[in-house]
C-alpha cells in the first residue's frame, strides 16, 4: 500500500480557487494595502516634498526668522548706549501720557 492521502486533500483539490482564497484570508491584507496603505504613503511623501518644504520651511519658519532679524536690526540701530538719551525719552513719554489723560478729563 502507498502512503495514506492527507486528510481533506481531495476536497482541497476539488475546491481549487476557493481553497486558495480561504487560505490567503480572502486577500484582505492585499486589498487594504492597495486601497489604504499605498495611497496614504504616497500622499505623505507628496505632502512632505511639497507642502512641508515650501510652506512650512519656506514661509512659516523662513518668514518668522526674517521678521525677527529685521526687528532686531531696527532695535539695534535705535540703541545708542547713552543713558541720558534713554531717560529723556522715558520722561517725554511719561509727560505725553500725563497730558493726554489731563486733557481727556
Tab-separated table of N, CA and C in Angstrom:
chain	number	residue	atom	x	y	z
A	1	UNK	N	0.827	-1.185	0.000
A	1	UNK	CA	0.000	0.000	0.000
A	1	UNK	C	0.871	1.248	0.000
A	2	UNK	N	0.367	2.287	-0.654
A	2	UNK	CA	1.095	3.538	-0.737
A	2	UNK	C	0.785	4.417	0.470
A	3	UNK	N	1.358	5.568	0.482
A	3	UNK	CA	1.093	6.460	1.614
A	3	UNK	C	-0.372	6.868	1.642
A	4	UNK	N	-0.840	7.072	2.833
A	4	UNK	CA	-2.243	7.463	3.022
A	4	UNK	C	-2.421	8.913	2.562
A	5	UNK	N	-3.499	9.221	1.875
A	5	UNK	CA	-3.704	10.608	1.440
A	5	UNK	C	-3.929	11.520	2.632
A	6	UNK	N	-3.531	12.748	2.455
A	6	UNK	CA	-3.727	13.727	3.533
A	6	UNK	C	-5.212	13.927	3.749
A	7	UNK	N	-5.589	14.188	4.988
A	7	UNK	CA	-7.000	14.423	5.229
A	7	UNK	C	-7.433	15.709	4.528
A	8	UNK	N	-8.477	15.652	3.780
A	8	UNK	CA	-9.029	16.816	3.112
A	8	UNK	C	-8.317	17.183	1.833
A	9	UNK	N	-7.315	16.422	1.406
A	9	UNK	CA	-6.564	16.755	0.199
A	9	UNK	C	-7.457	16.685	-1.024
A	10	UNK	N	-8.333	15.703	-1.066
A	10	UNK	CA	-9.227	15.556	-2.216
A	10	UNK	C	-10.194	16.743	-2.291
A	11	UNK	N	-10.725	17.143	-1.111
A	11	UNK	CA	-11.631	18.284	-1.083
A	11	UNK	C	-10.905	19.566	-1.473
A	12	UNK	N	-9.686	19.698	-1.025
A	12	UNK	CA	-8.895	20.894	-1.321
A	12	UNK	C	-8.649	21.000	-2.823
A	13	UNK	N	-8.328	19.893	-3.446
A	13	UNK	CA	-8.092	19.909	-4.880
A	13	UNK	C	-9.379	20.173	-5.649
A	14	UNK	N	-10.496	19.702	-5.141
A	14	UNK	CA	-11.770	19.876	-5.831
A	14	UNK	C	-12.233	21.331	-5.764
A	15	UNK	N	-11.966	21.994	-4.651
A	15	UNK	CA	-12.432	23.371	-4.491
A	15	UNK	C	-11.480	24.378	-5.128
A	16	UNK	N	-10.224	24.049	-5.310
A	16	UNK	CA	-9.251	24.843	-6.043
A	16	UNK	C	-9.183	26.318	-5.655
A	17	UNK	N	-9.874	27.141	-6.409
A	17	UNK	CA	-9.789	28.590	-6.238
A	17	UNK	C	-10.318	29.014	-4.882
A	18	UNK	N	-11.399	28.408	-4.426
A	18	UNK	CA	-11.947	28.767	-3.112
A	18	UNK	C	-10.972	28.424	-1.996
A	19	UNK	N	-10.285	27.313	-2.125
A	19	UNK	CA	-9.308	26.935	-1.112
A	19	UNK	C	-8.193	27.977	-1.049
A	20	UNK	N	-7.700	28.390	-2.205
A	20	UNK	CA	-6.656	29.414	-2.244
A	20	UNK	C	-7.169	30.720	-1.649
A	21	UNK	N	-8.390	31.072	-1.966
A	21	UNK	CA	-8.990	32.294	-1.435
A	21	UNK	C	-9.077	32.244	0.093
A	22	UNK	N	-9.527	31.117	0.632
A	22	UNK	CA	-9.661	30.996	2.087
A	22	UNK	C	-8.301	30.910	2.775
A	23	UNK	N	-7.340	30.224	2.158
A	23	UNK	CA	-6.015	30.124	2.767
A	23	UNK	C	-5.319	31.488	2.823
A	24	UNK	N	-5.596	32.329	1.866
A	24	UNK	CA	-4.992	33.667	1.841
A	24	UNK	C	-5.890	34.709	2.494
A	25	UNK	N	-6.836	34.256	3.285
A	25	UNK	CA	-7.736	35.117	4.066
A	25	UNK	C	-8.436	36.136	3.184
A	26	UNK	N	-8.946	35.653	2.044
A	26	UNK	CA	-9.725	36.450	1.094
A	26	UNK	C	-8.910	37.596	0.524
A	27	UNK	N	-7.598	37.556	0.648
A	27	UNK	CA	-6.691	38.605	0.165
A	27	UNK	C	-7.036	39.965	0.767
A	28	UNK	N	-7.527	39.930	1.986
A	28	UNK	CA	-7.939	41.156	2.676
A	28	UNK	C	-6.742	42.064	2.932
A	29	UNK	N	-5.603	41.501	3.338
A	29	UNK	CA	-4.406	42.306	3.601
A	29	UNK	C	-3.923	43.007	2.330
A	30	UNK	N	-3.942	42.287	1.204
A	30	UNK	CA	-3.526	42.883	-0.058
A	30	UNK	C	-4.479	43.997	-0.480
A	31	UNK	N	-5.766	43.794	-0.234
A	31	UNK	CA	-6.769	44.803	-0.579
A	31	UNK	C	-6.577	46.074	0.246
A	32	UNK	N	-6.391	45.927	1.548
A	32	UNK	CA	-6.160	47.086	2.424
A	32	UNK	C	-4.861	47.785	2.029
A	33	UNK	N	-3.840	47.012	1.687
A	33	UNK	CA	-2.569	47.600	1.263
A	33	UNK	C	-2.755	48.441	0.000
A	34	UNK	N	-3.508	47.923	-0.952
A	34	UNK	CA	-3.700	48.634	-2.219
A	34	UNK	C	-4.625	49.835	-2.074
A	35	UNK	N	-5.654	49.741	-1.229
A	35	UNK	CA	-6.655	50.810	-1.137
A	35	UNK	C	-6.354	51.860	-0.072
A	36	UNK	N	-5.596	51.487	0.976
A	36	UNK	CA	-5.382	52.418	2.082
A	36	UNK	C	-3.904	52.739	2.278
A	37	UNK	N	-3.084	51.731	2.458
A	37	UNK	CA	-1.699	51.941	2.854
A	37	UNK	C	-0.891	52.644	1.761
A	38	UNK	N	-0.936	52.135	0.544
A	38	UNK	CA	-0.140	52.741	-0.532
A	38	UNK	C	-0.585	54.165	-0.860
A	39	UNK	N	-1.906	54.451	-0.985
A	39	UNK	CA	-2.286	55.854	-1.216
A	39	UNK	C	-1.896	56.776	-0.058
A	40	UNK	N	-2.018	56.305	1.174
A	40	UNK	CA	-1.632	57.142	2.318
A	40	UNK	C	-0.131	57.402	2.319
A	41	UNK	N	0.662	56.395	1.984
A	41	UNK	CA	2.115	56.577	1.915
A	41	UNK	C	2.481	57.540	0.786
A	42	UNK	N	1.805	57.423	-0.363
A	42	UNK	CA	2.064	58.345	-1.476
A	42	UNK	C	1.708	59.776	-1.075
A	43	UNK	N	0.551	59.964	-0.445
A	43	UNK	CA	0.140	61.309	-0.033
A	43	UNK	C	1.106	61.881	1.000
A	44	UNK	N	1.588	61.056	1.913
A	44	UNK	CA	2.558	61.513	2.904
A	44	UNK	C	3.858	61.969	2.269
A	45	UNK	N	4.349	61.211	1.283
A	45	UNK	CA	5.569	61.618	0.585
A	45	UNK	C	5.338	62.913	-0.197
A	46	UNK	N	4.184	63.020	-0.852
A	46	UNK	CA	3.857	64.230	-1.602
A	46	UNK	C	3.788	65.444	-0.680
A	47	UNK	N	3.108	65.291	0.454
A	47	UNK	CA	2.967	66.412	1.395
A	47	UNK	C	4.318	66.819	1.965
A	48	UNK	N	5.159	65.855	2.250
A	48	UNK	CA	6.478	66.186	2.789
A	48	UNK	C	7.321	66.916	1.753
A	49	UNK	N	7.279	66.467	0.515
A	49	UNK	CA	8.120	67.068	-0.519
A	49	UNK	C	7.607	68.420	-0.999
A	50	UNK	N	6.309	68.645	-0.940
A	50	UNK	CA	5.798	69.918	-1.449
A	50	UNK	C	5.360	70.846	-0.325
A	51	UNK	N	4.364	70.462	0.435
A	51	UNK	CA	3.788	71.351	1.448
A	51	UNK	C	4.785	71.691	2.546
A	52	UNK	N	5.440	70.682	3.084
A	52	UNK	CA	6.348	70.940	4.206
A	52	UNK	C	7.550	71.770	3.782
A	53	UNK	N	8.142	71.436	2.653
A	53	UNK	CA	9.329	72.180	2.215
A	53	UNK	C	8.985	73.595	1.785
A	54	UNK	N	7.892	73.750	1.052
A	54	UNK	CA	7.555	75.071	0.517
A	54	UNK	C	6.893	75.942	1.569
A	55	UNK	N	5.818	75.461	2.165
A	55	UNK	CA	5.031	76.304	3.061
A	55	UNK	C	5.625	76.371	4.464
A	56	UNK	N	5.844	75.232	5.087
A	56	UNK	CA	6.295	75.229	6.483
A	56	UNK	C	7.715	75.768	6.598
A	57	UNK	N	8.651	75.165	5.869
A	57	UNK	CA	10.045	75.608	5.985
A	57	UNK	C	10.278	76.954	5.315
A	58	UNK	N	9.658	77.178	4.172
A	58	UNK	CA	9.909	78.414	3.444
A	58	UNK	C	9.192	79.610	4.026
A	59	UNK	N	7.880	79.500	4.163
A	59	UNK	CA	7.085	80.655	4.571
A	59	UNK	C	7.040	80.827	6.082
A	60	UNK	N	6.662	79.782	6.798
A	60	UNK	CA	6.468	79.932	8.247
A	60	UNK	C	7.791	80.111	8.982
A	61	UNK	N	8.720	79.222	8.761
A	61	UNK	CA	9.988	79.295	9.501
A	61	UNK	C	10.881	80.386	8.920
A	62	UNK	N	11.022	80.412	7.585
A	62	UNK	CA	11.857	81.427	6.958
A	62	UNK	C	11.285	82.823	7.140
A	63	UNK	N	9.959	82.944	7.056
A	63	UNK	CA	9.325	84.249	7.222
A	63	UNK	C	9.468	84.792	8.628
A	64	UNK	N	9.247	83.944	9.616
A	64	UNK	CA	9.374	84.420	11.000
A	64	UNK	C	10.832	84.730	11.336
A	65	UNK	N	11.755	83.963	10.794
A	65	UNK	CA	13.173	84.251	11.019
A	65	UNK	C	13.545	85.598	10.421
A	66	UNK	N	13.079	85.879	9.209
A	66	UNK	CA	13.359	87.163	8.576
A	66	UNK	C	12.745	88.321	9.337
A	67	UNK	N	11.535	88.113	9.864
A	67	UNK	CA	10.862	89.162	10.632
A	67	UNK	C	11.632	89.472	11.921
A	68	UNK	N	12.092	88.441	12.605
A	68	UNK	CA	12.868	88.654	13.840
A	68	UNK	C	14.190	89.347	13.528
A	69	UNK	N	14.849	88.948	12.439
A	69	UNK	CA	16.111	89.606	12.066
A	69	UNK	C	15.912	91.076	11.746
A	70	UNK	N	14.831	91.394	11.015
A	70	UNK	CA	14.565	92.796	10.674
A	70	UNK	C	14.250	93.600	11.928
A	71	UNK	N	13.463	93.032	12.836
A	71	UNK	CA	13.130	93.720	14.081
A	71	UNK	C	14.349	93.952	14.954
A	72	UNK	N	15.199	92.948	15.043
A	72	UNK	CA	16.396	93.116	15.875
A	72	UNK	C	17.358	94.128	15.261
A	73	UNK	N	17.432	94.199	13.928
A	73	UNK	CA	18.295	95.202	13.291
A	73	UNK	C	17.758	96.603	13.558
A	74	UNK	N	16.429	96.748	13.546
A	74	UNK	CA	15.820	98.048	13.836
A	74	UNK	C	16.092	98.483	15.272
A	75	UNK	N	15.943	97.562	16.211
A	75	UNK	CA	16.197	97.887	17.619
A	75	UNK	C	17.679	98.181	17.837
A	76	UNK	N	18.542	97.391	17.202
A	76	UNK	CA	19.985	97.616	17.338
A	76	UNK	C	20.386	98.990	16.821
A	77	UNK	N	19.756	99.432	15.733
A	77	UNK	CA	20.085	100.742	15.170
A	77	UNK	C	19.611	101.876	16.071
A	78	UNK	N	18.525	101.650	16.802
A	78	UNK	CA	17.999	102.729	17.653
A	78	UNK	C	18.706	102.811	19.004
A	79	UNK	N	19.500	101.832	19.349
A	79	UNK	CA	20.197	101.862	20.637
A	79	UNK	C	21.530	102.574	20.494
A	80	UNK	N	21.691	103.613	21.304
A	80	UNK	CA	22.944	104.364	21.247
A	80	UNK	C	23.857	104.015	22.420
A	81	UNK	N	23.285	103.554	23.503
A	81	UNK	CA	24.084	103.227	24.681
A	81	UNK	C	24.253	104.402	25.623
A	82	UNK	N	23.672	105.538	25.287
A	82	UNK	CA	23.798	106.720	26.145
A	82	UNK	C	22.576	106.760	27.063
A	83	UNK	N	22.810	106.624	28.349
A	83	UNK	CA	21.736	106.514	29.332
A	83	UNK	C	20.895	107.773	29.414
A	84	UNK	N	21.503	108.932	29.232
A	84	UNK	CA	20.751	110.193	29.329
A	84	UNK	C	19.681	110.291	28.240
A	85	UNK	N	19.986	109.770	27.057
A	85	UNK	CA	19.005	109.801	25.961
A	85	UNK	C	17.822	108.900	26.313
A	86	UNK	N	18.090	107.717	26.882
A	86	UNK	CA	17.006	106.814	27.279
A	86	UNK	C	16.131	107.451	28.338
A	87	UNK	N	16.737	108.085	29.333
A	87	UNK	CA	15.989	108.735	30.408
A	87	UNK	C	15.149	109.886	29.865
A	88	UNK	N	15.691	110.663	28.934
A	88	UNK	CA	14.941	111.775	28.351
A	88	UNK	C	13.761	111.264	27.530
A	89	UNK	N	13.952	110.168	26.777
A	89	UNK	CA	12.849	109.599	26.005
A	89	UNK	C	11.756	109.078	26.923
A	90	UNK	N	12.143	108.473	28.045
A	90	UNK	CA	11.158	107.988	29.005
A	90	UNK	C	10.392	109.157	29.624
A	91	UNK	N	11.079	110.220	29.968
A	91	UNK	CA	10.442	111.401	30.546
A	91	UNK	C	9.459	112.032	29.563
A	92	UNK	N	9.847	112.124	28.290
A	92	UNK	CA	8.945	112.672	27.274
A	92	UNK	C	7.705	111.779	27.130
A	93	UNK	N	7.864	110.493	27.185
A	93	UNK	CA	6.737	109.577	27.105
A	93	UNK	C	5.791	109.708	28.279
A	94	UNK	N	6.341	109.825	29.482
A	94	UNK	CA	5.511	109.979	30.682
A	94	UNK	C	4.749	111.298	30.643
A	95	UNK	N	5.423	112.355	30.230
A	95	UNK	CA	4.756	113.659	30.127
A	95	UNK	C	3.656	113.597	29.076
A	96	UNK	N	3.901	112.936	27.961
A	96	UNK	CA	2.897	112.816	26.910
A	96	UNK	C	1.663	112.061	27.380
A	97	UNK	N	1.853	110.965	28.083
A	97	UNK	CA	0.718	110.189	28.594
A	97	UNK	C	-0.040	110.987	29.643
A	98	UNK	N	0.680	111.687	30.516
A	98	UNK	CA	0.038	112.505	31.553
A	98	UNK	C	-0.798	113.622	30.917
A	99	UNK	N	-0.261	114.307	29.925
A	99	UNK	CA	-1.000	115.342	29.226
A	99	UNK	C	-2.252	114.789	28.538
A	100	UNK	N	-2.117	113.650	27.963
A	100	UNK	CA	-3.259	113.021	27.289
A	100	UNK	C	-4.402	112.801	28.270
A	101	UNK	N	-4.108	112.226	29.440
A	101	UNK	CA	-5.162	111.955	30.414
A	101	UNK	C	-5.696	113.236	31.054
A	102	UNK	N	-4.842	114.243	31.216
A	102	UNK	CA	-5.321	115.519	31.756
A	102	UNK	C	-6.253	116.226	30.785
A	103	UNK	N	-5.947	116.158	29.500
A	103	UNK	CA	-6.773	116.847	28.515
A	103	UNK	C	-8.071	116.078	28.249
A	104	UNK	N	-8.093	114.784	28.496
A	104	UNK	CA	-9.295	113.982	28.283
A	104	UNK	C	-10.327	114.202	29.372
A	105	UNK	N	-9.932	114.578	30.542
A	105	UNK	CA	-10.877	114.713	31.653
A	105	UNK	C	-11.442	116.091	31.793
